[in-house]
Coordinates of C-alpha atoms in Angstrom, one line a residue:
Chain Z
X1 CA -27.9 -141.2 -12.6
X2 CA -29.1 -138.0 -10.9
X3 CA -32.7 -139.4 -12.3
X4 CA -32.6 -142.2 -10.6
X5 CA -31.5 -141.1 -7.6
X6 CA -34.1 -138.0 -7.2
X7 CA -36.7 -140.8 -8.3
X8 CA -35.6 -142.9 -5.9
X9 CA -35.8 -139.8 -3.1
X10 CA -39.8 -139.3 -3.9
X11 CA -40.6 -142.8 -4.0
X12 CA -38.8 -143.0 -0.3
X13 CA -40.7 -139.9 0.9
X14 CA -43.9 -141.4 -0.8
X15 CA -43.0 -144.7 2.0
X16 CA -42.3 -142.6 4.7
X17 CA -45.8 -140.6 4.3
X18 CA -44.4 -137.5 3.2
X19 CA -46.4 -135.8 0.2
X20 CA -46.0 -133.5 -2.7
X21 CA -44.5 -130.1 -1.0
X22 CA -47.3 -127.5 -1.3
X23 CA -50.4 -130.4 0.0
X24 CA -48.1 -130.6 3.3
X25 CA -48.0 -127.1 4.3
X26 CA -51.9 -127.0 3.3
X27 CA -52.8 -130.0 6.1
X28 CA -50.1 -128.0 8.3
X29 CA -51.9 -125.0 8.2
X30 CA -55.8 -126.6 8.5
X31 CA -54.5 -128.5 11.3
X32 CA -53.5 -125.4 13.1
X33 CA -56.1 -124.0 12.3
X34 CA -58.5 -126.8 13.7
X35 CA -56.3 -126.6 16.9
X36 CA -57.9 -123.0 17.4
X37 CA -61.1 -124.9 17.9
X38 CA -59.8 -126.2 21.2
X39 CA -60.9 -124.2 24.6
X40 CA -59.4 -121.9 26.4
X41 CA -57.0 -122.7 29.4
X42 CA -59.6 -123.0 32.6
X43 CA -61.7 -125.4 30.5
X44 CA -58.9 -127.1 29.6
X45 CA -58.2 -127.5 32.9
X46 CA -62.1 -128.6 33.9
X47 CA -62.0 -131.1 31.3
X48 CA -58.6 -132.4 33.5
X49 CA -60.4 -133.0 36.2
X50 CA -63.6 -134.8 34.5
X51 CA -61.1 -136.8 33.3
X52 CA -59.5 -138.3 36.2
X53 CA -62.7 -139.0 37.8
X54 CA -63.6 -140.6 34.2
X55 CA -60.1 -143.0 34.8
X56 CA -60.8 -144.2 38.1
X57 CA -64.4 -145.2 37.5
X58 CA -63.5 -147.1 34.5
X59 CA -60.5 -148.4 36.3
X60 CA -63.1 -149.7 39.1
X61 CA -65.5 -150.8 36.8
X62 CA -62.8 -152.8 34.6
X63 CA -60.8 -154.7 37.8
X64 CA -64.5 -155.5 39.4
X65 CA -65.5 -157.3 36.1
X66 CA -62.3 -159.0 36.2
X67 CA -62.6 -160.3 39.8
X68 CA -66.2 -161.4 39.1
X69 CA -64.9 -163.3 36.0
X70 CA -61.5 -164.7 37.7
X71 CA -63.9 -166.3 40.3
X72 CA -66.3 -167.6 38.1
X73 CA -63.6 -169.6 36.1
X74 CA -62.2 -171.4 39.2
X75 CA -65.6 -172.9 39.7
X76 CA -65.6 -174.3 36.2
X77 CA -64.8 -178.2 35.5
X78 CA -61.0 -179.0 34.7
X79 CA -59.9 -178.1 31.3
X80 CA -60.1 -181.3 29.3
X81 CA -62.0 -183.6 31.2
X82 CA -64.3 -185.8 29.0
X83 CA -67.1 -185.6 31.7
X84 CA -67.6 -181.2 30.7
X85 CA -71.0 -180.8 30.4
X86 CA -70.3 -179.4 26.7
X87 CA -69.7 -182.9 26.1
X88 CA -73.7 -183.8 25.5
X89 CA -75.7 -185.6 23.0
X90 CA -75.3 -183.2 19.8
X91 CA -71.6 -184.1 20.1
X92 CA -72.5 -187.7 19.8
X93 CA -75.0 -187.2 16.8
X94 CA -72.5 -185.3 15.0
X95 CA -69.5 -186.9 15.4
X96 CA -71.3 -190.7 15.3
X97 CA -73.3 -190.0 12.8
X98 CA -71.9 -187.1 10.7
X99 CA -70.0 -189.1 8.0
X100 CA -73.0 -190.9 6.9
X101 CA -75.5 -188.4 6.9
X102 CA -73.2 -185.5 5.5
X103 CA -70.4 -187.4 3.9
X104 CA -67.7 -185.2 5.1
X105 CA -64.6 -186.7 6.3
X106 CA -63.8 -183.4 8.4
X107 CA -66.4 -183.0 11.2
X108 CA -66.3 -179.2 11.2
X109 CA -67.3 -178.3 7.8
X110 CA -69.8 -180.8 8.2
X111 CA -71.1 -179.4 10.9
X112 CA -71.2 -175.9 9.3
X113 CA -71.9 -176.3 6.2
X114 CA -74.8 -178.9 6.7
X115 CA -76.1 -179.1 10.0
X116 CA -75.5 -175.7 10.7
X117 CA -75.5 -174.1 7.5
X118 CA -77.7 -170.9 8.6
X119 CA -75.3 -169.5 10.5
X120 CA -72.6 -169.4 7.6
X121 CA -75.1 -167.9 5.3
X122 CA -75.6 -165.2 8.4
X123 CA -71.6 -164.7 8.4
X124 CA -71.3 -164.3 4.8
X125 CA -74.2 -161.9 5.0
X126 CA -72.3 -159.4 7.2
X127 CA -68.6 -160.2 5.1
X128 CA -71.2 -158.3 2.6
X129 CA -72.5 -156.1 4.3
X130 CA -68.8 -155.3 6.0
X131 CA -67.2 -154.6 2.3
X132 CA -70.6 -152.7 1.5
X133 CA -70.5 -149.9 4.8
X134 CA -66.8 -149.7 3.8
X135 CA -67.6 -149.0 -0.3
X136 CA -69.9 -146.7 1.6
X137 CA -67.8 -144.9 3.9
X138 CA -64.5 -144.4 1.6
X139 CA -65.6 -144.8 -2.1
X140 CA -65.0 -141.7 -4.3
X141 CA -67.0 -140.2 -6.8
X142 CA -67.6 -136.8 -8.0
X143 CA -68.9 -135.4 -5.3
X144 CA -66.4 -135.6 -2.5
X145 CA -63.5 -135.4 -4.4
X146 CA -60.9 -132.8 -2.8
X147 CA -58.7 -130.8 -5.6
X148 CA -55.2 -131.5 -3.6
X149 CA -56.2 -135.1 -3.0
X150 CA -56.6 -135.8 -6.4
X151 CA -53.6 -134.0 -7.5
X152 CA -51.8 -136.1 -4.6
X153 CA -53.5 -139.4 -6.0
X154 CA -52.2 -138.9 -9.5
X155 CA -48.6 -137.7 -7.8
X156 CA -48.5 -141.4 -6.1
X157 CA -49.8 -143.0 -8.9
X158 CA -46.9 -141.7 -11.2
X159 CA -44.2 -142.8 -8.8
X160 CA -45.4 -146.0 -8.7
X161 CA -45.2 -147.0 -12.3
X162 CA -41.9 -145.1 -12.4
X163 CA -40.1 -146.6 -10.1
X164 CA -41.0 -150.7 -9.7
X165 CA -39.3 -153.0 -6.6
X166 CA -37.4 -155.6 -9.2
X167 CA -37.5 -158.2 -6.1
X168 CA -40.6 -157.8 -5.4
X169 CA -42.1 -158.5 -8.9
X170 CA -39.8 -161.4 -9.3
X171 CA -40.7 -163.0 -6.3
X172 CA -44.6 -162.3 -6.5
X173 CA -44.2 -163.9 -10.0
X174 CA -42.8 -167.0 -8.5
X175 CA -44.9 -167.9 -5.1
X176 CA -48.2 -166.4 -6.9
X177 CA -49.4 -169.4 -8.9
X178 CA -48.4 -171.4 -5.6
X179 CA -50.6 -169.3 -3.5
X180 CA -53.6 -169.4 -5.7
X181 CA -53.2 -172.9 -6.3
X182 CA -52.7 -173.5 -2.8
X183 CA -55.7 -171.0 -1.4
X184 CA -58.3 -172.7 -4.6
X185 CA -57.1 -176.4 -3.0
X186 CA -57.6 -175.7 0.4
X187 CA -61.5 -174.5 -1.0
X188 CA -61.9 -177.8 -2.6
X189 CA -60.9 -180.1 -0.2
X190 CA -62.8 -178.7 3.0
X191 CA -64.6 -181.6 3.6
X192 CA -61.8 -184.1 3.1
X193 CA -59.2 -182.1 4.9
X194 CA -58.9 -179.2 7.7
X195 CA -59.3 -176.1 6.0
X196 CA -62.2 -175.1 4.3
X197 CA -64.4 -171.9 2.6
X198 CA -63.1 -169.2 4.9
X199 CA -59.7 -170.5 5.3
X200 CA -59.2 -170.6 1.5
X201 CA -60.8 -167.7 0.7
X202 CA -58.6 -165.7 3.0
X203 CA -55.5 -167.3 1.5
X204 CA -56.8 -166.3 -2.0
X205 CA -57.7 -163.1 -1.3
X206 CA -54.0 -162.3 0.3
X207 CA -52.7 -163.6 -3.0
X208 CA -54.2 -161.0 -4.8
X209 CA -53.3 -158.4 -2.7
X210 CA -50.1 -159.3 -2.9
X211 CA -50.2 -158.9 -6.7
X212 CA -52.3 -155.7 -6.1
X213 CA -49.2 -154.2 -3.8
X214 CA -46.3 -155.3 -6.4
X215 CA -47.7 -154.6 -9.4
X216 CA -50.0 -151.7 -9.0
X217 CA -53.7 -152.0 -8.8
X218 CA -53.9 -151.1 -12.6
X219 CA -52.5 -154.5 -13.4
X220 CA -55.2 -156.2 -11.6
X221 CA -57.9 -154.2 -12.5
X222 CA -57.3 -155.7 -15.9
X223 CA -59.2 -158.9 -14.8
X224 CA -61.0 -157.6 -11.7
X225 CA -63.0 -154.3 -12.0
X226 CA -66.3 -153.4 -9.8
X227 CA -68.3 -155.2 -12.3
X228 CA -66.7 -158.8 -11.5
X229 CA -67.1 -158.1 -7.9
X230 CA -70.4 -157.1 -8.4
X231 CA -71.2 -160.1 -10.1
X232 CA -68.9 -162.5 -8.5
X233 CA -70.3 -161.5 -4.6
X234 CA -73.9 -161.3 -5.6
X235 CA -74.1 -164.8 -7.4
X236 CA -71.7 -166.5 -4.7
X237 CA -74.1 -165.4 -2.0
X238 CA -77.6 -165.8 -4.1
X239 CA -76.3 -169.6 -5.5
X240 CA -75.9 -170.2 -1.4
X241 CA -79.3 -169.1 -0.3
X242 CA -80.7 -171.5 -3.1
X243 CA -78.8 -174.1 -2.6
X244 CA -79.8 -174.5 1.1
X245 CA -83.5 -173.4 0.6
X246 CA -83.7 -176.3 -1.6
X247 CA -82.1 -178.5 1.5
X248 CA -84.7 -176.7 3.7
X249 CA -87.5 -177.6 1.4
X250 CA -86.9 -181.2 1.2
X251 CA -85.7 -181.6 4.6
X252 CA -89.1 -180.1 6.2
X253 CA -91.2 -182.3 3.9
X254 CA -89.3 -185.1 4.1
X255 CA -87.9 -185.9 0.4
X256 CA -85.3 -187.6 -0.8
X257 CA -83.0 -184.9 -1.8
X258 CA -81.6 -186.6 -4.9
X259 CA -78.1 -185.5 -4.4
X260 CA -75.7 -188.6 -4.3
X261 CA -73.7 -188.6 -1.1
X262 CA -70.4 -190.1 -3.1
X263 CA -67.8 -192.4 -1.0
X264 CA -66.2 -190.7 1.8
X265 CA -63.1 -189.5 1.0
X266 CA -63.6 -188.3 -2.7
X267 CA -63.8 -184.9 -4.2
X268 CA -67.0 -185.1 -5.4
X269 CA -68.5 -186.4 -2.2
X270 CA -71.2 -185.0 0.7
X271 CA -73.9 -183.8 -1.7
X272 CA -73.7 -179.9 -1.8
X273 CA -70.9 -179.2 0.6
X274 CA -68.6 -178.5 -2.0
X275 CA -71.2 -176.0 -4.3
X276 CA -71.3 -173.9 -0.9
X277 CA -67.8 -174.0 -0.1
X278 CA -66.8 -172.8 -3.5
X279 CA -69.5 -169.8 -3.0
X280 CA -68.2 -168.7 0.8
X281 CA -64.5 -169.3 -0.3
X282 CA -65.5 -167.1 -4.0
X283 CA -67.2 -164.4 -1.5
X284 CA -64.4 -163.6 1.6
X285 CA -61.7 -163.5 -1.2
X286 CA -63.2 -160.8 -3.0
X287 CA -64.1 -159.2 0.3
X288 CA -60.5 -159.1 1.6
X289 CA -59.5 -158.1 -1.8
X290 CA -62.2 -155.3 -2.1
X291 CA -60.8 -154.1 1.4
X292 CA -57.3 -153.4 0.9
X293 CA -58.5 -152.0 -2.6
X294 CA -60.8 -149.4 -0.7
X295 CA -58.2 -148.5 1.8
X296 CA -55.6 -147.9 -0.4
X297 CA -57.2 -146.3 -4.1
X298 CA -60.6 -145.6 -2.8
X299 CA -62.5 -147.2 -6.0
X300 CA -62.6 -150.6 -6.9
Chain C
X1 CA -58.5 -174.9 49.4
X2 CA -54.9 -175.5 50.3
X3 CA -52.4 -173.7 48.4
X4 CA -51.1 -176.8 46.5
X5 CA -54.8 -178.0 45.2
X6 CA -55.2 -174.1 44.5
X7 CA -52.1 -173.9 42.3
X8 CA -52.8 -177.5 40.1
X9 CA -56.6 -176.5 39.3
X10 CA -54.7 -173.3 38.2
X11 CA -52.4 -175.0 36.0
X12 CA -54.9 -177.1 34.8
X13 CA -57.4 -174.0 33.8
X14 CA -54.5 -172.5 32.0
X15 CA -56.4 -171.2 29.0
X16 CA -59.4 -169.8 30.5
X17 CA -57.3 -167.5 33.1
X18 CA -55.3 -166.1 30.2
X19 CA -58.6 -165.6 28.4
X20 CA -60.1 -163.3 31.2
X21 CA -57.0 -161.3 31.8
X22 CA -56.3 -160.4 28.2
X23 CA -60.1 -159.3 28.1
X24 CA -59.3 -157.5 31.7
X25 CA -55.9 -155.6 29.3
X26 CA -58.1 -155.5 26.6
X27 CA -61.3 -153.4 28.0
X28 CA -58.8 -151.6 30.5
X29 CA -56.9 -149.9 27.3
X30 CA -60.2 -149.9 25.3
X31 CA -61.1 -147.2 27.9
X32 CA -58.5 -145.2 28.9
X33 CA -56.1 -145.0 26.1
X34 CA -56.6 -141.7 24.0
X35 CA -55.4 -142.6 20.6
X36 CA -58.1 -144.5 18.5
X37 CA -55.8 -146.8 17.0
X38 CA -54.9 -148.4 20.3
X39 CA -58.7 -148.8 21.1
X40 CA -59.0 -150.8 17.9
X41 CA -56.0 -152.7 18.8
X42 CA -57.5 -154.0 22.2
X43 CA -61.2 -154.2 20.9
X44 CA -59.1 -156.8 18.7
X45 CA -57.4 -158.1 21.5
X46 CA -60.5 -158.6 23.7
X47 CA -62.0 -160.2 20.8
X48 CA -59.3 -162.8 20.3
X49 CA -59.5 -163.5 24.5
X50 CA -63.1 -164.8 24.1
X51 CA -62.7 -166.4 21.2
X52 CA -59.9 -168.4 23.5
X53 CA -62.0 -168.9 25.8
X54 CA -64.9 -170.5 23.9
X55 CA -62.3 -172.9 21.9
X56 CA -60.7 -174.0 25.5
X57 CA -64.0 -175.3 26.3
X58 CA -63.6 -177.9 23.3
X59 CA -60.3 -179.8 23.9
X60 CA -60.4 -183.1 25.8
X61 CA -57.3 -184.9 27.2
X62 CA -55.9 -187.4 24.5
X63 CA -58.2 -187.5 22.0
X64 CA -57.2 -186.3 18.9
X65 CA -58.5 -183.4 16.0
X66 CA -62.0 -183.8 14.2
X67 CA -60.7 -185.3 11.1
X68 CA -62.5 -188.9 10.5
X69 CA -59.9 -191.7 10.2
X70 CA -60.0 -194.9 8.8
X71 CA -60.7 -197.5 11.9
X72 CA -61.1 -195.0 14.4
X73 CA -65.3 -194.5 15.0
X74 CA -67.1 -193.2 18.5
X75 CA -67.4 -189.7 19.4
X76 CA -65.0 -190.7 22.4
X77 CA -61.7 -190.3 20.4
X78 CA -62.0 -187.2 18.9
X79 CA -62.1 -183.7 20.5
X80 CA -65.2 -182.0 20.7
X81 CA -65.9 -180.4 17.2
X82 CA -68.9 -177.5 18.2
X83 CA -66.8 -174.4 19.7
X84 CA -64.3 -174.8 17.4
X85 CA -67.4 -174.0 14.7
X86 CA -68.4 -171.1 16.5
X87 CA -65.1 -169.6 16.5
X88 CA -64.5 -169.9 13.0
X89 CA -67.7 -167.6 12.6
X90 CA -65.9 -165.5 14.7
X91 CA -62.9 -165.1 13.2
X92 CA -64.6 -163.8 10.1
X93 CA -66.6 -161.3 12.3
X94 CA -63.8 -160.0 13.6
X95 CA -62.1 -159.0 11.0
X96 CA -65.3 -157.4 9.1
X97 CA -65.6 -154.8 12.4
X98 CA -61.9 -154.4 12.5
X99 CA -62.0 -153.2 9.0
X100 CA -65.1 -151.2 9.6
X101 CA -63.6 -149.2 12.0
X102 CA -60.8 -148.4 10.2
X103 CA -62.4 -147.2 7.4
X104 CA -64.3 -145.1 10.1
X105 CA -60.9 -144.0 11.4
X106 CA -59.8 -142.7 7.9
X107 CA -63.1 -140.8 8.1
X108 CA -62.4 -139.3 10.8
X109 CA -58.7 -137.5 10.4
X110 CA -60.1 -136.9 7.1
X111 CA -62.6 -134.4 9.0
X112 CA -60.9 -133.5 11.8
X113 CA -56.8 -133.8 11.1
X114 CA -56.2 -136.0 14.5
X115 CA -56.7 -139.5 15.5
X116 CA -56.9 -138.4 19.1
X117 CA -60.4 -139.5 21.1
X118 CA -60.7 -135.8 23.2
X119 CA -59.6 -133.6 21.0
X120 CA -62.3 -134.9 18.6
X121 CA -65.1 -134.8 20.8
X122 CA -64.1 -131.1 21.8
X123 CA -64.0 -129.8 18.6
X124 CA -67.1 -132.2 17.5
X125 CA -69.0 -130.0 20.4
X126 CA -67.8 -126.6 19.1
X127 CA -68.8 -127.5 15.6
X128 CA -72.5 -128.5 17.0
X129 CA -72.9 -125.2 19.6
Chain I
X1 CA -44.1 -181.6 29.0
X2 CA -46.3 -179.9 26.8
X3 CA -48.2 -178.0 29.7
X4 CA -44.3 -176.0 30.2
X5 CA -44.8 -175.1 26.4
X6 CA -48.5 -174.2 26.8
X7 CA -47.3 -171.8 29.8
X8 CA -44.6 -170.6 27.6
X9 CA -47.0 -169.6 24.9
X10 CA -49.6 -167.9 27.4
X11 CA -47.2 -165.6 28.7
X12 CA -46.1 -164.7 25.4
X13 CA -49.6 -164.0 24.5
X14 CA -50.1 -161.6 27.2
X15 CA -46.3 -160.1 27.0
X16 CA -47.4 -158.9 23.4
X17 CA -51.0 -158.0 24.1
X18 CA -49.4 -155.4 27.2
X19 CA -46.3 -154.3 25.1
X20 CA -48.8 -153.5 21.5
X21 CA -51.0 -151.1 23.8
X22 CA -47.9 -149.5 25.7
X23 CA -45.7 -148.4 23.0
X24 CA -45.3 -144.8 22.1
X25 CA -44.9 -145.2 18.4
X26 CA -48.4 -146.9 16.0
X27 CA -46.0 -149.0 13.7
X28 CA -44.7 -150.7 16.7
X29 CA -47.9 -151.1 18.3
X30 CA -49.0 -153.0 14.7
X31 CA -46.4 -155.1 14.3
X32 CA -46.4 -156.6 17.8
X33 CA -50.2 -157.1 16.9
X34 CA -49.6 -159.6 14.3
X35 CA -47.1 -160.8 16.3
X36 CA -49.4 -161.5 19.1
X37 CA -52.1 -163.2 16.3
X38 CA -49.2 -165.7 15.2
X39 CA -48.7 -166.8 18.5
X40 CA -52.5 -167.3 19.1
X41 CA -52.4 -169.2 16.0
X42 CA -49.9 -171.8 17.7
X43 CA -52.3 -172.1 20.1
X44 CA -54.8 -172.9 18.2
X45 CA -52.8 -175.8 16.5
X46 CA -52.0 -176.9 19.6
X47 CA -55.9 -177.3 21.1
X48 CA -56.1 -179.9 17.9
X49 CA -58.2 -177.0 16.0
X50 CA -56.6 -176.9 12.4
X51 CA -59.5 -175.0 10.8
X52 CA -59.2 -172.3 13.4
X53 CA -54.9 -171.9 12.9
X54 CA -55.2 -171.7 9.2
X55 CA -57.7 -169.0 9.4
X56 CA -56.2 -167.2 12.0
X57 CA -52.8 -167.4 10.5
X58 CA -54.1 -166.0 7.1
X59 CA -56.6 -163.6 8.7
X60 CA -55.0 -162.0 11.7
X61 CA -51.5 -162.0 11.1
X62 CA -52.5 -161.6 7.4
X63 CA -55.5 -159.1 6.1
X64 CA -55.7 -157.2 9.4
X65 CA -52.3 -156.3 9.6
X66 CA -52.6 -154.8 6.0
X67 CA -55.7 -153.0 6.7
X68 CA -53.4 -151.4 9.6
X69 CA -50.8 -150.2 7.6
X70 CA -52.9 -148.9 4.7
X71 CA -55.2 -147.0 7.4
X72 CA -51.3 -145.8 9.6
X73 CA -50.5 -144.4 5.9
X74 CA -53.8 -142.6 5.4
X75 CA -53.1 -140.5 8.7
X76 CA -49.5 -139.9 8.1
X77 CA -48.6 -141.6 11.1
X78 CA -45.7 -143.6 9.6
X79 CA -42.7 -141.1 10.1
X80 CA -41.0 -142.6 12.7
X81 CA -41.5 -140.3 15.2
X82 CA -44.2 -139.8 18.3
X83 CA -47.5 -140.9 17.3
X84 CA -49.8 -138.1 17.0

C-alpha cells in the first residue's frame, strides 16, 4: 500500500513539473546565479525609461495600422454579394469545368491538387523542412547531452512504466482503430468528399500521439523508429514531385496523359489525385507525430 | 453616411471588422507583452485573423459549399472555392512556425533559465561584452 | 437569424483572443487558446468551408495545443502558481 501510494506521489510531482530533488536545487541555484548577470539599480532604472518610450511608440504604431485598416474595409463591397470582384473568370473555369477536366467531385482538392498542385508541393516542402529545423534545434546525441538531464530522463522514464493510467489505456484501445480508420478515410475520399490530405493527415497523426501519450513512446517505437520516418517522409514527398513532373511534362507538350479519369464519384477516379493525396496525407502525419516526439523525448 | 446606412454596411462586413481587430489585439500583445509564450500566442492569433479575413472574401449569399451535386451545374450556386484553398495552405503554415518557435522557446530557458523577453536580451548583451 | 448567431460567435472570438493574452497564469492562457481555435472552427463551418473546419478543428484545437503543453512542461511553468 505505502508503494503505491509514494508511487503514486512521484508520478503526481512528475505532472506538476516537479523533478528528482537534488536537479531542482541545481536549476535553483544556476538560475540565481544567472540573475547576477542582471545590472545594477540605475541601469535598471535607464532601461525603465527606454521602455516606456518603447510602449508608446509601438502603442502609436499599432492603433495607426488599425485605423488605416478599419477604413480600408468600409470601402470594400458587401460581404456576400455575387457581384465581388473575386468572383472572375478562374471561378468559372474551375467550378464549370473542374469535374470533367479533374474528375473530382469536391472543387477544392481539385483545385489543389490539380490545378494548383505547386503550391501544395511548396507547403509540404516547408512541413519538411519545419520537422527538419525542429530535429535540428532539440535532437540529442552525444554531444549535448547534460549529466542531470539524462539522469532526470531515465527518472521520468521509470515512472512512467511503473505507474500506467488504466482509463487511459482502455479508452485509447477502444477509439484508436476508429481514429485511424476514420483519419486513413478522410485521405481516401478527398476528392469525393470535404476533407482531404492535410485534414487526414492531421487526424492520423493525433491518433498516434494519442497512443504515444498513453502508452509510452517505447510502445510506438516498436513500429515507428527514425528509420520509417526517414523513409516514409522522403518517398511521400519524392513520389509527389514525380508524379506532377510527369503531369507537367505532358501538359506543356501537349500529351495525352494516359491516366483514366474514372466516373465521378468513385474511389478510383480523377487520375492522380488520389496517389498525391495519400503522399501529403502520409507526410503531415508523420510530421505532427515527429513533433510531439521531439518535444517530449528529444529523439525520434 | 447617416448613422443607420453606417451601422447595416457594418453588420453586413461582420467578418472583416473582427478580422482587423483581432490582428490590432494580436500585434498590440505581440509587442508589448514580456513573456514569450504570450507573443507566440498572438503571432497565432494574428495569424488566424487573416486567415479570416481571406476566407470572408469567398462566401456568397445563398449558395451553398463546393461539393459537386448531382443536378446542380453553373458556377452560380456554389460559393466561391479559391480562398478557401489558400487558407488551407495556411493552416498548415501556421502550425509548422508555431512549432518552430517553440522548439526555439525550449532552446532558449534551456540557455538562459527564463522565458522572459528583457531579461534575456540583458543577459544576452553581458554574455557578448 | 443566423447573422444574431454569427455576432454571437465574433464576440466570442475576440472575448477569448483578449482573455488568452491577459491572464496571469500560461496554462490558462493555453487553454483559452484552443478554446478560441474551436470557436474559429464554427466559423469556418458556418462560411460553407468544410475543408478549412476539419483542419482547423484537428490542427488548432488539436496538435498546437499539445506542442503547448509539452513546451509549458519543458520550462516548469505548470505549477500552478504566477508564471515566471
Amino acid at each position: 500500500m505505502s508503494k503505491k501510494t509514494d508511487a503514486l506521489r512521484r508520478f503526481s510531482g512528475w505532472v506538476n513539473g516537479e523533478t528528482a530533488g537534488h536537479a531542482a536545487v541545481r536549476r535553483e541555484a544556476a538560475r540565481i546565479e544567472h540573475k547576477k548577470l542582471l545590472p545594477e539599480l540605475d541601469e535598471q532604472q535607464r532601461i525603465r525609461l527606454f521602455s516606456w518610450q518603447y510602449k508608446l511608440v509601438a502603442l502609436v504604431v499599432c492603433l495607426t495600422v488599425v485605423a488605416v485598416l478599419l477604413y480600408t474595409v468600409f470601402h470594400l463591397p458587401l460581404f456576400g454579394d455575387p457581384e465581388n470582384p473575386a468572383v472572375n473568370e478562374v471561378v468559372q473555369r474551375y467550378v464549370e469545368d473542374g469535374l470533367e477536366e479533374t474528375g473530382a467531385v469536391n472543387m477544392v482538392a481539385g483545385m489543389i491538387l490539380d490545378y494548383r498542385a505547386f503550391d501544395t508541393f511548396g507547403e509540404s516542402s516547408v512541413l519538411f523542412l519545419a520537422v527538419t529545423s525542429v530535429m535540428m534545434l532539440l535532437l540529442r546525441d552525444a554531444r549535448n547531452i547534460v549529466r542531470d538531464e539524462d539522469v532526470q530522463e531515465e527518472h521520468e522514464r521509470v515512472i512512467e512504466r511503473q505507474t500506467s493510467d488504466i482509463i487511459l489505456q482502455k479508452v485509447t484501445s477502444l477509439v484508436m482503430p476508429c481514429i485511424m480508420m476514420f483519419g486513413a478515410y478522410v485521405v481516401l475520399n478527398g476528392h469525393i468528399s470535404p476533407g482531404g490530405g492535410f485534414s487526414g493527415g492531421a487526424v492520423m497523426g493525433a491518433g498516434l500521439i494519442l497512443l504515444g501519450a498513453s502508452f509510452g513512446i517505447d510502445k510506438v517505437r516498436a513500429f515507428f523508429t527514425m528509420k520509417t520516418f526517414r523513409r516514409i517522409t522522403s518517398t511521400a514527398l519524392l513520389c509527389y514531385a514525380a508524379s506532377k513532373a510527369y503531369s507537367f511534362f505532358t501538359g506543356a507538350n501537349g500529351l495525352e496523359t494516359g491516366i483514366p479519369l474514372g466516373t465521378p464519384g468513385a474511389i478510383f477516379s480523377s487520375g492522380l489525385i488520389l496517389v498525391l493525396d495519400i503522399c501529403v496525407g502520409l507526410v503531415v502525419a508523420c510530421t505532427m507525430y515527429g513533433f510531439y516526439v521531439l518535444f517530449s523525448r528529444g529523439e525520434i | 453616411m447617416d448613422l443607420h446606412a453606417f451601422l447595416t454596411k457594418a453588420v453586413s462586413l461582420r467578418f472583416e471588422i473582427a478580422a482587423v481587430i483581432l490582428f490590432g489585439i494580436g500585434f498590440m500583445n505581440l509587442m508589448l507583452r514580456h513573456n514569450l509564450i504570450k507573443k507566440i500566442v498572438a503571432f497565432n492569433v494574428m495569424d488566424s485573423s487573416v486567415f479570416l479575413f481571406l476566407a470572408s472574401q469567398g462566401y456568397i449569399d445563398g449558395r451553398i459549399a463546393p461539393i459537386a451535386r448531382e443536378g446542380i451545374v453553373g458556377a452560380e450556386h456554389y460559393v466561391n472555392p479559391i480562398p478557401a484553398g489558400l487558407v488551407l495552405t495556411g493552416i498548415v503554415v501556421s502550425v509548422s512556425v508555431s512549432a518552430f518557435f517553440l522548439a526555439l522557446v525550449q532552446r532558449l530557458y534551456k540557455h538562459y533559465h527564463t522565458v522572459d523577453f528583457d531579461e534575456i536580451m540583458i543577459m544576452a548583451k553581458k554574455k557578448v561584452d | 437569424m443566423s447573422i444574431i448567431f454569427e455576432l454571437l460567435l465574433i464576440l466570442a472570438l475576440i472575448i477569448c483572443a483578449i482573455a488568452a493574452l491577459g491572464s496571469r497564469r500560461l496554462l490558462v492562457t493555453v487553454v483559452i487558446f484552443m478554446a478560441y481555435s474551436l470557436i474559429m472552427s464554427i466559423i469556418w463551418a458556418l462560411l460553407q468551408s468544410p475543408d478549412l473546419a476539419i483542419t482547423e478543428a484537428a490542427v488548432g484545437a488539436g496538435v498546437t495545443g499539445i506542442l503547448f503543453f509539452m513546451t509549458l512542461k519543458k520550462i516548469h511553468a505548470l505549477k500552478g502558481t504566477k508564471d515566471e
